[in-house]
Amino acid sequence: MTFLGMPLLPSKRRSDLPGGQGNIIEAEAFPEASHEHLSNQQLRNNIGHATSTIRSKRAEVVSELDDWEALRDAGEATKNEVMANLPEYLAQFEEAFTAAGGIIHWARDADEANAIVTELIEDNAPMLETGRREVIKVKSMATQEIGLNEHLEAEGIDAFETDLAELIVQLGEDKPSHILVPAIHRNRDEIREIFMDKMPDAGELTNEPAVLAEAARRHLRHKFLTTKVAISGANFGIAETGTLGVVESEGNGRMCLTLPETLITVMGIEKLLPKFADLEVFLQLLPRSSTGERMNPYTSFWTGKSEGDGPQNVHLVLLDNGRTRALADEHGRTALNCIRCSACMNVCPVYERTGGHAYGSTYPGPIGAILSPLLTGVQEQGNGSLPYASSLCGACYDVCPVKINIPEILVHLRGEDVKANHSPVSSQLDTALTGASWMMGDGKRMAAAERGLPLAHKVTSGEQINALPGIASAWTSSRDIPALPEKSFRQLWAEEEANDRDEEGQR
Amino acid sequence: MRIALFATCIVDAMYPEVAQATVRILRRLGHEVIFPEGQSCCGQMHINSGKFAQAEPVIANHVRAFTSTEWDVAVAPSASCVASLGHQQPMVATRMGNDALASEAAEVAERTYELTQFLTDVQGVTDAAADLGSYFPHRVTYHPSCHGMRLLRLGDRQSSLVRSVEGIDFVELPLADSCCGFGGTFSVKNPEVSSAMLADKVRTIQATEADVCTGGDASCLLHIGGGMSRFERTGSCDGAPDVTAVHVKETSSTDERGHTTETLTTVVGADDDDHLTPGHRGTSPAEPSRTQSGFRVGQAAVHLARILASTKEDPLRVPSEGAEVSGGSLR
Ligand code: SF4
C-alpha cells in the first residue's frame, strides 16, 4: 500500500503525515548560520560575481522570447495539473516504466531509499580487492537530500560524483552551496588546490578552467569505463511513456547513463509531467532560467531498457520523504512545482550575501526557505528560522519559470511557525508587535500614542537616534533613526481643521 | 474629487511632512482632501511577521476607516501599504475565517491608489513641472522599492514623474532594483544580512554623487537614510569599514557663499591607488559634509511626494547648519 498523493486521504491531518528526513533540516538557525558567511569577504565576492553573471545571462536569453510569460503560464498549469492528480499520474508512470522493462521501488523516506539503493548496489556491483564496492553518480539532488553518499560510505561503498562541480565539492569534503553550481563558493585557485591535493594522478596544474576540466576528465574517464553501477537523478519523468530525462552541461551524465550495466535513478515523486509533448515547454523554461542558455548541451532520455544498448538493469526509486506532506498543504504545495532551475537563488539578495550553506539544506535560497520547512513540517522538526530568511522583495517570484509565489508561501509559513508557537516566552519583538496590534486596531489609540511625540522629540533633543536598547539595538547597530517629529500628521491635521473652524467663526 | 488620504502609520508618526506634501499635491490639482480619523496602519508589519491573528483587528480598523461613500478614491504615499491592502488583507481575513472582512478589504483596496499611480493613471499627469509646478534644483537618484516595483507594478511611473520636475539633475541608480534590505521585521530578525544589503545600497547611492536619494516608500527611505547617516558618521553601515570595493575621496569646493566645504564622495570599484584607509575616510563625524546645494552629502533620503510638492514659491527648504531638510506648510 502506498500513501502517495495524500490529499485524497481526507482522514489524515497534515501534521500526521511523515516529515522528510536527511539534509533538509537546519542545523543552526539562519541568522547565526549566516553570520560566518557574511564576514567571509572571499565567499561573498565569489558568489556575488557568479550570481550577477548568471543573472544577466538569464535576463538576456529570456528577453529573446516574446512568449516567455505564456511559457511560464503553461509550465505552471502543467505542474498544477500533475500535483492535483499525482496518484493517477504515478500509477500511469509505474505501468509504463515497468512495461518498458524497468523496475520501480517506492521509498517513503530517506532511510528506505538509502536501504533500497544499497541493496541494489550489493546485488550488482562487484566487490573489489579493497573489500569495497564502487559506483559512479551523476548529479542528483534527491540523493543529496537523503544523504546517500554518506550512507553508502558507511556500508562499504564508494560513490564517485562525476559532475565537475559535484566532484569539486566531494573532493573538497565540502557541501554544495547552490543547486546548479554546487561549487559556486569556490574560485579557480581553490579548485586547483583541491585537485592537486586529492586527485592522485593530477600532477602540476595551473588555475585555467580548461586545464582543470582536463584534469577532471582524465580522472573520471577510467571510472566511466570500469564501474558497473551508476546512480542518477532525473529532471523529468513522463507519465505517458514511462520515460526518464536528465538535462546537463558536461556530458559526464550521459556517460553514467549509458556505459554501466546497472542504472539506479532516484527521483522525487513530484517530478512527473503528463506527456512527452510537455517537454516542449519545459526544455525552453529550464535552460534559459538556469544557465542562461537557449538549450542545454546534453539532454538524455531513456525508457526502460533496450536490448543490447545501454544499461540492461534499470531501476527507479520513487521518493516521498515529506513530499506528500508538502502536497497536503494547500497554501504551500506549489513549492513542489519547482524544476530546480536555481533562477530564484541567483536573483535573491539574501542568498547573494549569505551563500547556500546558511540555509542548512540541500535546497538553499528562496526555494529552500519554503521547500525545506514544507518537507519536514515547520511545526515539529525545526526549520523555523527559514521562512524569515527573506526581505520579501519578490525578485524570486518574478523569475520563477513555473511562477511559484515564493513570498506568499514564506508569509504563510511564518503564520504556521507563529501558530506552532516555538518560543512560549514571547520575545521583545513579539511583545512589541502585540502592543502595536492593540494600538493600531483603533485610530483613537494610535492618536493617543502619537500625542507622546512632543515628549519623545524633547527627550531626543530633536536629534537623530544612534543607539537604542533591547530589540531595537539590532536596528541601530547599523543604521541611525531620523529625528522624531514634534507632531504627528494627525495632530497637524486636527490643528489645521481647528484653525479653519476659528476663521469661519470669526467671519 | 473627494480624496481620502491614507497617511500610513510610518508617515503619520515619523514623516508628517510627506503626508503634508501629498495633501498639497492633491489640492493643487483641485481636489478636496479628507483625513479619515479612524485610520492607523495597513497591517503589513503583522502579516509579514506571520501574526495573522494580530493583523486581523488592524485590517478591520482600516476597513472601518475607509469604507465610506463620502469620498471617491483613497490615496497613499506608499506603494507597499497599498500593495498590502490588495495582496495581503483579503488573504489574511480569509485565513482567519472572516470572509465578510475579506471582501470589504478587497473593495477598499480597489479604490485605493499609490500617489504616483493616482497622478499618472487617474489624473494623466505626465509632466510634474507643467502640471504641478514642481521645482527641485538638486542632483537626485531614485530607488524603486520592491513592493512598488513588483507587487503594484508601478513601472516607471515614479521615476518619470521625478525626472519631469523642473531643475532636477536626475541620475540613474546602479542596481536600482535590488532590495535595500529593510523588509520590516526582517531587519530585526536578520539584522546582519539586512545590514549587508543596506551597505551595498548605500555605496551605490553614494557613487552616484547625488545630493538626495528619493523613492516612494517612507519605510525604505527610513532604512536607507539611516544607513547613509551611519555611513557618513562612521565610514560603514555593516560593521565592515574596510570593504575593498569602496573607495572614499575627499574633495574641497567653494559654495556660492564663499564657504569652503568638504565633500565626501564614494567611488565603487575605483583603482586601488585611490583607496584611502578607513582612518582617512571622509570628514570627522562631528562635521557633516555638505554639497553646494546645502544638503548633507549622501544623507538626504527624501520621499518623492516632497519633491513633487516643492515649487519655486514654496521650495523644500534647506535650513541652516545641522538641521535636516524640512517641508513646506500644509497649504
Ligand atoms: S523555485 Fe522556481 S526559480 Fe527557484 S529553482 Fe524552483 S523553478 Fe527555479
Short mmCIF file of N, CA and C in Angstrom, two decimals, chain A residues 118-168:
data_model
loop_
_atom_site.label_atom_id
_atom_site.label_comp_id
_atom_site.label_asym_id
_atom_site.label_seq_id
_atom_site.Cartn_x
_atom_site.Cartn_y
_atom_site.Cartn_z
N THR A 118 21.30 0.70 -1.52
CA THR A 118 22.41 -0.11 -1.03
C THR A 118 22.26 -1.56 -1.47
N GLU A 119 21.05 -2.08 -1.32
CA GLU A 119 20.81 -3.46 -1.69
C GLU A 119 21.05 -3.67 -3.18
N LEU A 120 20.56 -2.72 -3.98
CA LEU A 120 20.74 -2.85 -5.44
C LEU A 120 22.22 -2.85 -5.80
N ILE A 121 22.99 -2.01 -5.12
CA ILE A 121 24.42 -1.95 -5.43
C ILE A 121 25.10 -3.26 -5.02
N GLU A 122 24.72 -3.76 -3.85
CA GLU A 122 25.34 -5.00 -3.39
C GLU A 122 25.04 -6.16 -4.33
N ASP A 123 23.86 -6.10 -4.94
CA ASP A 123 23.50 -7.17 -5.88
C ASP A 123 24.22 -7.04 -7.22
N ASN A 124 24.63 -5.82 -7.57
CA ASN A 124 25.08 -5.61 -8.94
C ASN A 124 26.52 -5.12 -9.12
N ALA A 125 27.11 -4.56 -8.08
CA ALA A 125 28.49 -4.09 -8.23
C ALA A 125 29.44 -5.09 -7.59
N PRO A 126 30.51 -5.47 -8.28
CA PRO A 126 31.42 -6.47 -7.72
C PRO A 126 32.20 -5.92 -6.53
N MET A 127 32.55 -6.81 -5.63
CA MET A 127 33.42 -6.43 -4.52
C MET A 127 34.85 -6.32 -5.06
N LEU A 128 35.51 -5.22 -4.78
CA LEU A 128 36.87 -5.05 -5.28
C LEU A 128 37.87 -5.64 -4.29
N GLU A 129 39.15 -5.66 -4.75
CA GLU A 129 40.18 -6.23 -3.88
C GLU A 129 40.26 -5.51 -2.54
N THR A 130 39.91 -4.23 -2.57
CA THR A 130 39.98 -3.44 -1.35
C THR A 130 38.91 -3.83 -0.34
N GLY A 131 38.00 -4.71 -0.77
CA GLY A 131 36.91 -5.07 0.12
C GLY A 131 35.75 -4.07 0.05
N ARG A 132 35.83 -3.13 -0.87
CA ARG A 132 34.75 -2.16 -1.02
C ARG A 132 34.15 -2.24 -2.43
N ARG A 133 32.99 -1.62 -2.58
CA ARG A 133 32.39 -1.56 -3.92
C ARG A 133 32.40 -0.11 -4.39
N GLU A 134 32.25 0.05 -5.73
CA GLU A 134 32.26 1.41 -6.28
C GLU A 134 31.04 1.66 -7.15
N VAL A 135 30.53 2.89 -7.08
CA VAL A 135 29.50 3.33 -8.04
C VAL A 135 29.87 4.72 -8.53
N ILE A 136 29.41 5.05 -9.74
CA ILE A 136 29.56 6.43 -10.20
C ILE A 136 28.20 7.10 -10.14
N LYS A 137 28.23 8.42 -10.01
CA LYS A 137 26.97 9.16 -9.86
C LYS A 137 26.93 10.36 -10.79
N VAL A 138 25.79 10.63 -11.31
CA VAL A 138 25.60 11.91 -11.97
C VAL A 138 24.74 12.75 -11.04
N LYS A 139 25.09 14.00 -10.96
CA LYS A 139 24.45 14.95 -10.05
C LYS A 139 22.98 14.64 -9.80
N SER A 140 22.67 14.45 -8.57
CA SER A 140 21.28 14.19 -8.21
C SER A 140 20.99 14.84 -6.88
N MET A 141 20.02 15.74 -6.91
CA MET A 141 19.68 16.44 -5.67
C MET A 141 18.96 15.52 -4.72
N ALA A 142 18.16 14.59 -5.28
CA ALA A 142 17.41 13.70 -4.40
C ALA A 142 18.37 12.89 -3.53
N THR A 143 19.51 12.45 -4.10
CA THR A 143 20.44 11.67 -3.28
C THR A 143 21.19 12.56 -2.29
N GLN A 144 21.37 13.82 -2.65
CA GLN A 144 21.92 14.78 -1.67
C GLN A 144 20.97 14.89 -0.49
N GLU A 145 19.69 15.06 -0.86
CA GLU A 145 18.65 15.26 0.15
C GLU A 145 18.63 14.11 1.16
N ILE A 146 18.78 12.87 0.67
CA ILE A 146 18.67 11.73 1.59
C ILE A 146 20.02 11.33 2.19
N GLY A 147 21.08 12.04 1.81
CA GLY A 147 22.40 11.73 2.37
C GLY A 147 22.91 10.38 1.92
N LEU A 148 22.68 10.05 0.66
CA LEU A 148 23.02 8.72 0.15
C LEU A 148 24.53 8.44 0.21
N ASN A 149 25.34 9.39 -0.22
CA ASN A 149 26.79 9.14 -0.25
C ASN A 149 27.33 8.74 1.12
N GLU A 150 26.91 9.45 2.14
CA GLU A 150 27.38 9.17 3.49
C GLU A 150 26.93 7.78 3.92
N HIS A 151 25.67 7.48 3.57
CA HIS A 151 25.13 6.18 3.93
C HIS A 151 25.93 5.07 3.24
N LEU A 152 26.19 5.24 1.93
CA LEU A 152 26.92 4.21 1.18
C LEU A 152 28.32 4.02 1.74
N GLU A 153 28.95 5.12 2.04
CA GLU A 153 30.30 5.08 2.59
C GLU A 153 30.36 4.16 3.79
N ALA A 154 29.38 4.33 4.66
CA ALA A 154 29.34 3.51 5.87
C ALA A 154 29.05 2.05 5.56
N GLU A 155 28.41 1.81 4.41
CA GLU A 155 28.08 0.43 4.02
C GLU A 155 29.19 -0.20 3.18
N GLY A 156 30.32 0.50 3.07
CA GLY A 156 31.43 -0.08 2.31
C GLY A 156 31.35 0.18 0.82
N ILE A 157 30.64 1.24 0.43
CA ILE A 157 30.51 1.53 -1.00
C ILE A 157 31.01 2.97 -1.25
N ASP A 158 31.93 3.11 -2.22
CA ASP A 158 32.42 4.44 -2.55
C ASP A 158 31.66 4.98 -3.76
N ALA A 159 31.04 6.14 -3.57
CA ALA A 159 30.28 6.75 -4.66
C ALA A 159 31.09 7.91 -5.23
N PHE A 160 31.34 7.88 -6.54
CA PHE A 160 32.13 8.94 -7.16
C PHE A 160 31.24 9.89 -7.94
N GLU A 161 31.26 11.14 -7.55
CA GLU A 161 30.49 12.15 -8.29
C GLU A 161 31.21 12.42 -9.61
N THR A 162 30.44 12.56 -10.68
CA THR A 162 31.07 12.79 -11.98
C THR A 162 30.77 14.18 -12.54
N ASP A 163 29.76 14.84 -12.01
CA ASP A 163 29.53 16.23 -12.40
C ASP A 163 30.71 17.04 -11.87
N LEU A 164 31.27 17.89 -12.71
CA LEU A 164 32.51 18.57 -12.34
C LEU A 164 32.40 19.32 -11.02
N ALA A 165 31.31 20.09 -10.90
CA ALA A 165 31.15 20.88 -9.68
C ALA A 165 30.95 20.00 -8.45
N GLU A 166 30.17 18.92 -8.66
CA GLU A 166 29.95 17.98 -7.55
C GLU A 166 31.26 17.32 -7.14
N LEU A 167 32.07 17.05 -8.16
CA LEU A 167 33.36 16.43 -7.90
C LEU A 167 34.23 17.35 -7.04
N ILE A 168 34.20 18.64 -7.38
CA ILE A 168 34.98 19.61 -6.60
C ILE A 168 34.51 19.61 -5.15
#
